[in-house]
Amino acid sequence: MTLANTVRRCTQTALLAGATLLVAQTAFADEVNIYTTREPGLIQPLLDAFTKETGIETKTVSLKDGLAERVATEGTNSPADVLMTVDFGNLVDLVDAGVTQPIDSEVLEGAIPENLRDADGNWFALSLRARVAYLDKSLEDVTSFTYEELADPKWQDRVCIRSGKHPYNIALIATMIAKDGPEKTEQWLQGVKDNLARPAAGGDRDVARDILGDICDVGIGNSYYVGLMRSGRGGPEQEDWGQAIKVILPTFADGSGTQVNVSGAAVAKNAPNKDNAVKLLEYLVSDEAQGIYASANYEYPVKPGAPVDPIIEALGPLTVDPTQLTEIAAHRKEAAALVDKVGFDD
């Protein structure tokens, strides 16, 4: 090869490399890649509004499970910028798997209460679902309720609830442990089991169905299912279930507030579009986005003062139990062990 050919070849290679880099930079400049376990139909309105607001395109990979494992396996080549999921336990698992990075944002810290985000900025709650009491409408004299009352003998053979191993109930039991310790929580859990009208199984909406069917009188379910049922979005049968129950926002016996779980997000450790990822998270706590959360899935906004859907607002003002979600997450294994020990699902 002549010297001229060598120079020409090197020049072409340099131009090709530069063009490739330019294409890559262009592709990364106006997009954000989201890995999510949430239902695509629930988050797409939020992503569409974000793109309209910022001009940043969103690309979504939907996963049923294995989010942390997927991102860990992809390593530094992962295109994931934002990791979205439900249940704070899953958010903590992402941190433990080493696939998140801390974010320092005054917008996020100003919008999200301290007990609903990671102290080191690795994840942030974006919406809330309260664990509320469903009761037979005929119980007119019951105007308040505590989670501890589920174990009261007066409710013997009158309680319906889903599996004790479901993450929603694990979180509730773990909160009890954080407040009262494992021994007292075990006594409570045994009392709830003794009061069951049927085996702990099914979903939250089945609790409302079984109250309508006179199988039980009281149970625990998530607040957003009340919206899904009463709106008729789930069909006329579920609307009947939703209208058959009265809903009370319980507190713990110490009067501290209602237990909540969250949907949330984290910025991926190797996010190629970190700035856009932070912009998306900051948009998701804006008044506009918080309103979309409320209307799309009947969730409570995480930002104090943001609009609440009228069906959920009618349940009454929500006072969130202040226990740190990270503290609750630390008791999940103990909670699962207690479920097995008392044979809650047997």
mmCIF file of C-alpha atoms in Angstrom:
data_model
loop_
_atom_site.group_PDB
_atom_site.id
_atom_site.type_symbol
_atom_site.label_atom_id
_atom_site.label_comp_id
_atom_site.label_asym_id
_atom_site.label_seq_id
_atom_site.Cartn_x
_atom_site.Cartn_y
_atom_site.Cartn_z
ATOM 1 C CA MET A 1 0.000 0.000 0.000
ATOM 2 C CA THR A 2 1.365 3.418 -1.011
ATOM 3 C CA LEU A 3 1.740 6.248 1.455
ATOM 4 C CA ALA A 4 -1.093 8.145 -0.303
ATOM 5 C CA ASN A 5 -3.418 5.163 0.006
ATOM 6 C CA THR A 6 -2.493 4.767 3.668
ATOM 7 C CA VAL A 7 -3.280 8.415 4.360
ATOM 8 C CA ARG A 8 -6.576 8.150 2.432
ATOM 9 C CA ARG A 9 -7.540 4.971 4.346
ATOM 10 C CA CYS A 10 -6.742 6.590 7.702
ATOM 11 C CA THR A 11 -8.706 9.691 6.754
ATOM 12 C CA GLN A 12 -11.735 7.605 5.731
ATOM 13 C CA THR A 13 -11.531 5.647 8.978
ATOM 14 C CA ALA A 14 -11.346 8.828 11.029
ATOM 15 C CA LEU A 15 -14.316 10.334 9.177
ATOM 16 C CA LEU A 16 -16.319 7.120 9.637
ATOM 17 C CA ALA A 17 -15.531 7.063 13.359
ATOM 18 C CA GLY A 18 -16.488 10.695 13.660
ATOM 19 C CA ALA A 19 -19.726 10.148 11.778
ATOM 20 C CA THR A 20 -20.566 7.167 13.980
ATOM 21 C CA LEU A 21 -19.918 9.203 17.094
ATOM 22 C CA LEU A 22 -22.027 12.038 15.742
ATOM 23 C CA VAL A 23 -24.908 9.679 14.980
ATOM 24 C CA ALA A 24 -24.614 8.210 18.457
ATOM 25 C CA GLN A 25 -24.550 11.633 20.081
ATOM 26 C CA THR A 26 -27.518 12.738 17.997
ATOM 27 C CA ALA A 27 -29.432 9.584 18.931
ATOM 28 C CA PHE A 28 -28.688 10.128 22.613
ATOM 29 C CA ALA A 29 -29.304 13.855 22.616
ATOM 30 C CA ASP A 30 -33.113 13.821 22.522
ATOM 31 C CA GLU A 31 -34.214 10.510 23.969
ATOM 32 C CA VAL A 32 -34.562 8.661 27.224
ATOM 33 C CA ASN A 33 -34.822 4.879 27.531
ATOM 34 C CA ILE A 34 -37.129 3.451 30.174
ATOM 35 C CA TYR A 35 -37.185 -0.090 31.533
ATOM 36 C CA THR A 36 -40.447 -0.607 33.390
ATOM 37 C CA THR A 37 -42.565 -3.260 35.069
ATOM 38 C CA ARG A 38 -45.597 -0.984 35.016
ATOM 39 C CA GLU A 39 -48.511 -1.527 32.645
ATOM 40 C CA PRO A 40 -47.625 0.317 29.403
ATOM 41 C CA GLY A 41 -51.108 1.837 29.195
ATOM 42 C CA LEU A 42 -50.668 3.453 32.613
ATOM 43 C CA ILE A 43 -47.402 5.255 31.957
ATOM 44 C CA GLN A 44 -47.771 6.114 28.252
ATOM 45 C CA PRO A 45 -49.937 9.206 28.922
ATOM 46 C CA LEU A 46 -47.168 10.477 31.223
ATOM 47 C CA LEU A 47 -44.446 9.809 28.668
ATOM 48 C CA ASP A 48 -46.458 11.442 25.864
ATOM 49 C CA ALA A 49 -46.944 14.547 28.014
ATOM 50 C CA PHE A 50 -43.209 14.600 28.849
ATOM 51 C CA THR A 51 -42.269 14.491 25.152
ATOM 52 C CA LYS A 52 -44.747 17.259 24.372
ATOM 53 C CA GLU A 53 -43.282 19.380 27.177
ATOM 54 C CA THR A 54 -39.579 18.798 26.465
ATOM 55 C CA GLY A 55 -39.224 17.430 22.935
ATOM 56 C CA ILE A 56 -37.332 14.441 24.387
ATOM 57 C CA GLU A 57 -38.477 11.153 22.856
ATOM 58 C CA THR A 58 -39.085 8.156 25.118
ATOM 59 C CA LYS A 59 -38.382 4.514 24.350
ATOM 60 C CA THR A 60 -39.882 1.869 26.620
ATOM 61 C CA VAL A 61 -38.942 -1.728 27.386
ATOM 62 C CA SER A 62 -41.722 -3.434 29.380
ATOM 63 C CA LEU A 63 -40.771 -6.284 31.704
ATOM 64 C CA LYS A 64 -42.928 -8.449 33.939
ATOM 65 C CA ASP A 65 -40.051 -9.239 36.284
ATOM 66 C CA GLY A 66 -36.279 -9.611 36.329
ATOM 67 C CA LEU A 67 -35.684 -5.860 35.977
ATOM 68 C CA ALA A 68 -32.550 -5.750 38.151
ATOM 69 C CA GLU A 69 -31.133 -8.913 36.593
ATOM 70 C CA ARG A 70 -31.672 -7.579 33.058
ATOM 71 C CA VAL A 71 -29.865 -4.311 33.732
ATOM 72 C CA ALA A 72 -27.064 -6.034 35.656
ATOM 73 C CA THR A 73 -26.490 -8.474 32.809
ATOM 74 C CA GLU A 74 -26.320 -5.680 30.231
ATOM 75 C CA GLY A 75 -23.698 -3.925 32.354
ATOM 76 C CA THR A 76 -22.009 -0.877 30.850
ATOM 77 C CA ASN A 77 -23.683 -1.566 27.485
ATOM 78 C CA SER A 78 -27.165 -1.163 28.934
ATOM 79 C CA PRO A 79 -29.258 1.451 27.113
ATOM 80 C CA ALA A 80 -31.486 1.846 30.185
ATOM 81 C CA ASP A 81 -31.698 5.386 31.561
ATOM 82 C CA VAL A 82 -34.692 5.131 33.921
ATOM 83 C CA LEU A 83 -35.912 2.090 35.866
ATOM 84 C CA MET A 84 -39.606 2.232 36.840
ATOM 85 C CA THR A 85 -41.462 -0.233 39.048
ATOM 86 C CA VAL A 86 -44.067 -0.583 41.783
ATOM 87 C CA ASP A 87 -43.501 -1.543 45.435
ATOM 88 C CA PHE A 88 -40.696 0.110 47.372
ATOM 89 C CA GLY A 89 -39.228 -3.334 48.006
ATOM 90 C CA ASN A 90 -38.464 -3.615 44.300
ATOM 91 C CA LEU A 91 -36.818 -0.184 44.363
ATOM 92 C CA VAL A 92 -34.623 -1.213 47.268
ATOM 93 C CA ASP A 93 -33.746 -4.417 45.399
ATOM 94 C CA LEU A 94 -32.520 -2.311 42.450
ATOM 95 C CA VAL A 95 -30.163 -0.461 44.775
ATOM 96 C CA ASP A 96 -28.949 -3.699 46.360
ATOM 97 C CA ALA A 97 -28.252 -5.080 42.862
ATOM 98 C CA GLY A 98 -26.001 -2.096 42.132
ATOM 99 C CA VAL A 99 -27.904 -0.940 39.025
ATOM 100 C CA THR A 100 -28.851 2.572 40.190
ATOM 101 C CA GLN A 101 -26.932 5.800 40.761
ATOM 102 C CA PRO A 102 -27.583 8.582 43.279
ATOM 103 C CA ILE A 103 -29.230 11.742 41.980
ATOM 104 C CA ASP A 104 -28.970 15.152 43.600
ATOM 105 C CA SER A 105 -32.032 17.151 42.542
ATOM 106 C CA GLU A 106 -33.626 20.034 44.421
ATOM 107 C CA VAL A 107 -36.782 19.518 42.344
ATOM 108 C CA LEU A 108 -37.190 15.888 43.453
ATOM 109 C CA GLU A 109 -36.227 16.565 47.051
ATOM 110 C CA GLY A 110 -38.611 19.504 47.201
ATOM 111 C CA ALA A 111 -41.575 17.577 45.790
ATOM 112 C CA ILE A 112 -41.214 14.185 47.498
ATOM 113 C CA PRO A 113 -41.489 13.821 51.292
ATOM 114 C CA GLU A 114 -38.325 12.506 52.908
ATOM 115 C CA ASN A 115 -39.835 9.198 54.038
ATOM 116 C CA LEU A 116 -40.867 8.404 50.435
ATOM 117 C CA ARG A 117 -37.443 8.550 48.778
ATOM 118 C CA ASP A 118 -34.036 6.990 49.287
ATOM 119 C CA ALA A 119 -31.845 8.977 51.670
ATOM 120 C CA ASP A 120 -28.949 8.731 49.198
ATOM 121 C CA GLY A 121 -31.032 9.689 46.138
ATOM 122 C CA ASN A 122 -31.010 6.253 44.518
ATOM 123 C CA TRP A 123 -34.804 6.042 44.058
ATOM 124 C CA PHE A 124 -37.860 8.247 44.333
ATOM 125 C CA ALA A 125 -41.554 7.481 44.902
ATOM 126 C CA LEU A 126 -43.746 8.996 42.189
ATOM 127 C CA SER A 127 -47.258 7.962 43.256
ATOM 128 C CA LEU A 128 -48.965 6.335 46.237
ATOM 129 C CA ARG A 129 -51.514 3.589 46.786
ATOM 130 C CA ALA A 130 -52.932 3.384 50.312
ATOM 131 C CA ARG A 131 -53.743 0.094 52.058
ATOM 132 C CA VAL A 132 -57.337 0.838 53.055
ATOM 133 C CA ALA A 133 -60.169 -1.026 54.806
ATOM 134 C CA TYR A 134 -63.103 -2.335 52.775
ATOM 135 C CA LEU A 135 -66.219 -2.852 54.925
ATOM 136 C CA ASP A 136 -69.806 -3.969 54.422
ATOM 137 C CA LYS A 137 -71.959 -0.884 53.959
ATOM 138 C CA SER A 138 -74.348 -2.090 56.628
ATOM 139 C CA LEU A 139 -71.672 -1.392 59.282
ATOM 140 C CA GLU A 140 -72.837 2.192 59.664
ATOM 141 C CA ASP A 141 -71.534 2.474 63.216
ATOM 142 C CA VAL A 142 -67.939 1.795 62.127
ATOM 143 C CA THR A 143 -66.448 5.176 61.273
ATOM 144 C CA SER A 144 -62.776 4.540 62.031
ATOM 145 C CA PHE A 145 -60.504 1.531 61.824
ATOM 146 C CA THR A 146 -57.010 0.452 62.793
ATOM 147 C CA TYR A 147 -54.949 -2.279 61.198
ATOM 148 C CA GLU A 148 -54.617 -3.844 64.646
ATOM 149 C CA GLU A 149 -58.425 -4.301 64.751
ATOM 150 C CA LEU A 150 -58.205 -6.958 62.040
ATOM 151 C CA ALA A 151 -57.118 -9.313 64.844
ATOM 152 C CA ASP A 152 -59.984 -8.359 67.185
ATOM 153 C CA PRO A 153 -62.096 -11.462 68.011
ATOM 154 C CA LYS A 154 -65.250 -9.492 67.161
ATOM 155 C CA TRP A 155 -64.294 -10.006 63.493
ATOM 156 C CA GLN A 156 -63.990 -13.817 63.810
ATOM 157 C CA ASP A 157 -64.877 -15.495 60.493
ATOM 158 C CA ARG A 158 -65.557 -12.038 59.012
ATOM 159 C CA VAL A 159 -62.210 -11.037 57.432
ATOM 160 C CA CYS A 160 -61.155 -11.455 53.778
ATOM 161 C CA ILE A 161 -57.661 -10.642 52.502
ATOM 162 C CA ARG A 162 -55.272 -11.726 49.765
ATOM 163 C CA SER A 163 -52.207 -13.922 50.369
ATOM 164 C CA GLY A 164 -49.979 -12.906 53.224
ATOM 165 C CA LYS A 165 -47.017 -13.404 50.894
ATOM 166 C CA HIS A 166 -48.149 -10.767 48.410
ATOM 167 C CA PRO A 167 -45.787 -7.766 48.461
ATOM 168 C CA TYR A 168 -48.656 -5.463 49.513
ATOM 169 C CA ASN A 169 -49.301 -7.509 52.648
ATOM 170 C CA ILE A 170 -45.629 -8.200 53.290
ATOM 171 C CA ALA A 171 -45.171 -4.417 53.398
ATOM 172 C CA LEU A 172 -48.044 -4.058 55.879
ATOM 173 C CA ILE A 173 -46.670 -6.808 58.119
ATOM 174 C CA ALA A 174 -43.152 -5.348 57.857
ATOM 175 C CA THR A 175 -44.528 -1.985 58.979
ATOM 176 C CA MET A 176 -46.049 -3.693 62.010
ATOM 177 C CA ILE A 177 -42.647 -5.195 62.810
ATOM 178 C CA ALA A 178 -40.998 -1.787 62.477
ATOM 179 C CA LYS A 179 -43.485 -0.344 64.954
ATOM 180 C CA ASP A 180 -44.122 -3.176 67.419
ATOM 181 C CA GLY A 181 -41.390 -5.761 66.934
ATOM 182 C CA PRO A 182 -41.665 -9.354 65.645
ATOM 183 C CA GLU A 183 -43.236 -10.974 68.725
ATOM 184 C CA LYS A 184 -46.221 -8.637 68.918
ATOM 185 C CA THR A 185 -46.605 -8.708 65.150
ATOM 186 C CA GLU A 186 -46.741 -12.512 65.194
ATOM 187 C CA GLN A 187 -49.563 -12.377 67.748
ATOM 188 C CA TRP A 188 -51.410 -9.888 65.548
ATOM 189 C CA LEU A 189 -50.915 -11.960 62.411
ATOM 190 C CA GLN A 190 -52.178 -15.104 64.174
ATOM 191 C CA GLY A 191 -55.245 -13.139 65.281
ATOM 192 C CA VAL A 192 -55.948 -12.013 61.717
ATOM 193 C CA LYS A 193 -55.601 -15.596 60.494
ATOM 194 C CA ASP A 194 -58.059 -16.770 63.186
ATOM 195 C CA ASN A 195 -60.572 -14.202 61.887
ATOM 196 C CA LEU A 196 -60.401 -15.212 58.217
ATOM 197 C CA ALA A 197 -63.722 -16.036 56.588
ATOM 198 C CA ARG A 198 -61.948 -17.883 53.774
ATOM 199 C CA PRO A 199 -58.328 -18.758 52.898
ATOM 200 C CA ALA A 200 -56.083 -15.772 52.263
ATOM 201 C CA ALA A 201 -56.034 -15.694 48.462
ATOM 202 C CA GLY A 202 -57.190 -13.850 45.351
ATOM 203 C CA GLY A 203 -56.803 -10.156 44.734
ATOM 204 C CA ASP A 204 -57.901 -6.969 46.453
ATOM 205 C CA ARG A 205 -60.985 -6.658 44.251
ATOM 206 C CA ASP A 206 -62.022 -10.150 45.334
ATOM 207 C CA VAL A 207 -62.331 -8.791 48.882
ATOM 208 C CA ALA A 208 -65.002 -6.355 47.692
ATOM 209 C CA ARG A 209 -66.662 -9.116 45.667
ATOM 210 C CA ASP A 210 -66.817 -11.373 48.716
ATOM 211 C CA ILE A 211 -68.226 -8.617 50.928
ATOM 212 C CA LEU A 212 -71.013 -8.176 48.371
ATOM 213 C CA GLY A 213 -71.470 -11.965 48.438
ATOM 214 C CA ASP A 214 -71.850 -12.004 52.251
ATOM 215 C CA ILE A 215 -68.749 -14.172 52.659
ATOM 216 C CA CYS A 216 -67.076 -11.557 54.861
ATOM 217 C CA ASP A 217 -67.636 -8.106 56.339
ATOM 218 C CA VAL A 218 -64.221 -6.486 56.355
ATOM 219 C CA GLY A 219 -60.946 -6.699 54.505
ATOM 220 C CA ILE A 220 -57.907 -4.808 53.302
ATOM 221 C CA GLY A 221 -57.265 -3.628 49.753
ATOM 222 C CA ASN A 222 -55.457 -0.939 47.812
ATOM 223 C CA SER A 223 -57.103 2.442 47.335
ATOM 224 C CA TYR A 224 -56.653 2.593 43.565
ATOM 225 C CA TYR A 225 -58.766 -0.542 43.115
ATOM 226 C CA VAL A 226 -61.651 1.441 44.599
ATOM 227 C CA GLY A 227 -61.264 3.919 41.748
ATOM 228 C CA LEU A 228 -60.972 1.191 39.146
ATOM 229 C CA MET A 229 -64.120 -0.528 40.458
ATOM 230 C CA ARG A 230 -66.336 2.479 41.136
ATOM 231 C CA SER A 231 -65.473 4.206 37.855
ATOM 232 C CA GLY A 232 -66.818 1.239 35.918
ATOM 233 C CA ARG A 233 -63.498 0.963 34.088
ATOM 234 C CA GLY A 234 -63.348 -2.718 35.069
ATOM 235 C CA GLY A 235 -66.876 -3.447 33.849
ATOM 236 C CA PRO A 236 -70.336 -3.365 35.442
ATOM 237 C CA GLU A 237 -69.702 -6.357 37.710
ATOM 238 C CA GLN A 238 -66.705 -4.692 39.344
ATOM 239 C CA GLU A 239 -68.636 -1.445 39.592
ATOM 240 C CA ASP A 240 -71.196 -3.346 41.704
ATOM 241 C CA TRP A 241 -68.382 -4.620 43.932
ATOM 242 C CA GLY A 242 -67.024 -1.124 44.380
ATOM 243 C CA GLN A 243 -70.395 0.349 45.222
ATOM 244 C CA ALA A 244 -71.094 -2.452 47.749
ATOM 245 C CA ILE A 245 -68.325 -1.421 50.141
ATOM 246 C CA LYS A 246 -67.591 1.497 52.409
ATOM 247 C CA VAL A 247 -63.967 2.516 52.562
ATOM 248 C CA ILE A 248 -62.087 3.766 55.616
ATOM 249 C CA LEU A 249 -58.501 4.994 55.614
ATOM 250 C CA PRO A 250 -57.096 3.071 58.596
ATOM 251 C CA THR A 251 -54.354 4.152 60.933
ATOM 252 C CA PHE A 252 -52.114 2.170 63.194
ATOM 253 C CA ALA A 253 -53.028 2.034 66.861
ATOM 254 C CA ASP A 254 -50.497 4.788 67.546
ATOM 255 C CA GLY A 255 -52.576 7.048 65.284
ATOM 256 C CA SER A 256 -49.622 7.710 63.014
ATOM 257 C CA GLY A 257 -51.367 7.382 59.650
ATOM 258 C CA THR A 258 -52.254 5.069 56.781
ATOM 259 C CA GLN A 259 -49.787 2.569 55.348
ATOM 260 C CA VAL A 260 -48.889 3.209 51.710
ATOM 261 C CA ASN A 261 -46.950 1.550 48.966
ATOM 262 C CA VAL A 262 -45.552 3.368 45.973
ATOM 263 C CA SER A 263 -44.689 3.380 42.327
ATOM 264 C CA GLY A 264 -41.266 4.856 41.785
ATOM 265 C CA ALA A 265 -38.195 5.180 39.643
ATOM 266 C CA ALA A 266 -34.419 5.301 39.691
ATOM 267 C CA VAL A 267 -31.751 6.482 37.279
ATOM 268 C CA ALA A 268 -29.784 3.514 35.933
ATOM 269 C CA LYS A 269 -26.132 3.239 36.948
ATOM 270 C CA ASN A 270 -24.858 3.340 33.340
ATOM 271 C CA ALA A 271 -27.548 5.625 31.921
ATOM 272 C CA PRO A 272 -26.292 6.935 28.550
ATOM 273 C CA ASN A 273 -28.770 9.828 28.795
ATOM 274 C CA LYS A 274 -28.488 10.724 32.461
ATOM 275 C CA ASP A 275 -29.507 14.367 32.049
ATOM 276 C CA ASN A 276 -32.665 13.360 30.199
ATOM 277 C CA ALA A 277 -33.372 10.706 32.827
ATOM 278 C CA VAL A 278 -33.268 13.329 35.572
ATOM 279 C CA LYS A 279 -35.476 15.625 33.481
ATOM 280 C CA LEU A 280 -38.040 12.822 33.175
ATOM 281 C CA LEU A 281 -38.075 12.150 36.920
ATOM 282 C CA GLU A 282 -38.405 15.862 37.640
ATOM 283 C CA TYR A 283 -41.272 16.106 35.159
ATOM 284 C CA LEU A 284 -43.040 13.165 36.822
ATOM 285 C CA VAL A 285 -43.362 15.138 40.071
ATOM 286 C CA SER A 286 -44.720 18.239 38.318
ATOM 287 C CA ASP A 287 -48.323 19.216 39.008
ATOM 288 C CA GLU A 288 -49.273 18.175 35.469
ATOM 289 C CA ALA A 289 -47.745 14.698 35.726
ATOM 290 C CA GLN A 290 -49.038 14.132 39.234
ATOM 291 C CA GLY A 291 -52.509 14.923 37.924
ATOM 292 C CA ILE A 292 -52.085 12.328 35.180
ATOM 293 C CA TYR A 293 -51.061 9.727 37.770
ATOM 294 C CA ALA A 294 -54.259 10.504 39.650
ATOM 295 C CA SER A 295 -56.577 10.318 36.651
ATOM 296 C CA ALA A 296 -54.927 7.405 34.815
ATOM 297 C CA ASN A 297 -54.802 4.915 37.691
ATOM 298 C CA TYR A 298 -56.532 6.535 40.677
ATOM 299 C CA GLU A 299 -53.243 6.778 42.568
ATOM 300 C CA TYR A 300 -52.495 9.400 45.174
ATOM 301 C CA PRO A 301 -49.971 12.006 44.043
ATOM 302 C CA VAL A 302 -46.708 11.832 45.957
ATOM 303 C CA LYS A 303 -46.382 15.620 45.820
ATOM 304 C CA PRO A 304 -48.346 17.262 48.640
ATOM 305 C CA GLY A 305 -51.128 19.479 47.309
ATOM 306 C CA ALA A 306 -51.240 17.938 43.825
ATOM 307 C CA PRO A 307 -54.729 17.109 42.476
ATOM 308 C CA VAL A 308 -56.434 13.855 43.511
ATOM 309 C CA ASP A 309 -59.063 12.062 41.409
ATOM 310 C CA PRO A 310 -62.565 12.851 42.736
ATOM 311 C CA ILE A 311 -63.354 9.176 43.466
ATOM 312 C CA ILE A 312 -60.247 8.870 45.637
ATOM 313 C CA GLU A 313 -60.646 12.333 47.150
ATOM 314 C CA ALA A 314 -64.101 11.242 48.368
ATOM 315 C CA LEU A 315 -62.440 8.603 50.579
ATOM 316 C CA GLY A 316 -61.192 11.394 52.814
ATOM 317 C CA PRO A 317 -57.867 13.097 53.470
ATOM 318 C CA LEU A 318 -54.880 10.763 53.434
ATOM 319 C CA THR A 319 -52.368 11.010 56.257
ATOM 320 C CA VAL A 320 -49.379 8.869 55.324
ATOM 321 C CA ASP A 321 -47.741 6.805 58.046
ATOM 322 C CA PRO A 322 -44.298 8.396 58.485
ATOM 323 C CA THR A 323 -42.300 5.182 58.865
ATOM 324 C CA GLN A 324 -39.346 5.269 56.460
ATOM 325 C CA LEU A 325 -39.917 2.962 53.489
ATOM 326 C CA THR A 326 -36.307 1.833 53.711
ATOM 327 C CA GLU A 327 -36.894 0.764 57.332
ATOM 328 C CA ILE A 328 -39.991 -1.183 56.280
ATOM 329 C CA ALA A 329 -38.048 -2.820 53.458
ATOM 330 C CA ALA A 330 -35.448 -4.007 55.961
ATOM 331 C CA HIS A 331 -38.148 -6.077 57.729
ATOM 332 C CA ARG A 332 -39.540 -7.817 54.619
ATOM 333 C CA LYS A 333 -37.717 -11.104 55.238
ATOM 334 C CA GLU A 334 -38.933 -11.198 58.851
ATOM 335 C CA ALA A 335 -42.460 -10.517 57.620
ATOM 336 C CA ALA A 336 -42.325 -13.368 55.120
ATOM 337 C CA ALA A 337 -40.975 -15.687 57.818
ATOM 338 C CA LEU A 338 -43.903 -14.812 60.120
ATOM 339 C CA VAL A 339 -46.393 -15.551 57.316
ATOM 340 C CA ASP A 340 -44.897 -19.030 57.040
ATOM 341 C CA LYS A 341 -44.625 -19.492 60.825
ATOM 342 C CA VAL A 342 -48.335 -18.879 61.496
ATOM 343 C CA GLY A 343 -49.382 -20.684 58.300
ATOM 344 C CA PHE A 344 -51.282 -17.594 57.214
ATOM 345 C CA ASP A 345 -52.025 -18.883 53.708
ATOM 346 C CA ASP A 346 -52.714 -22.511 54.730
#
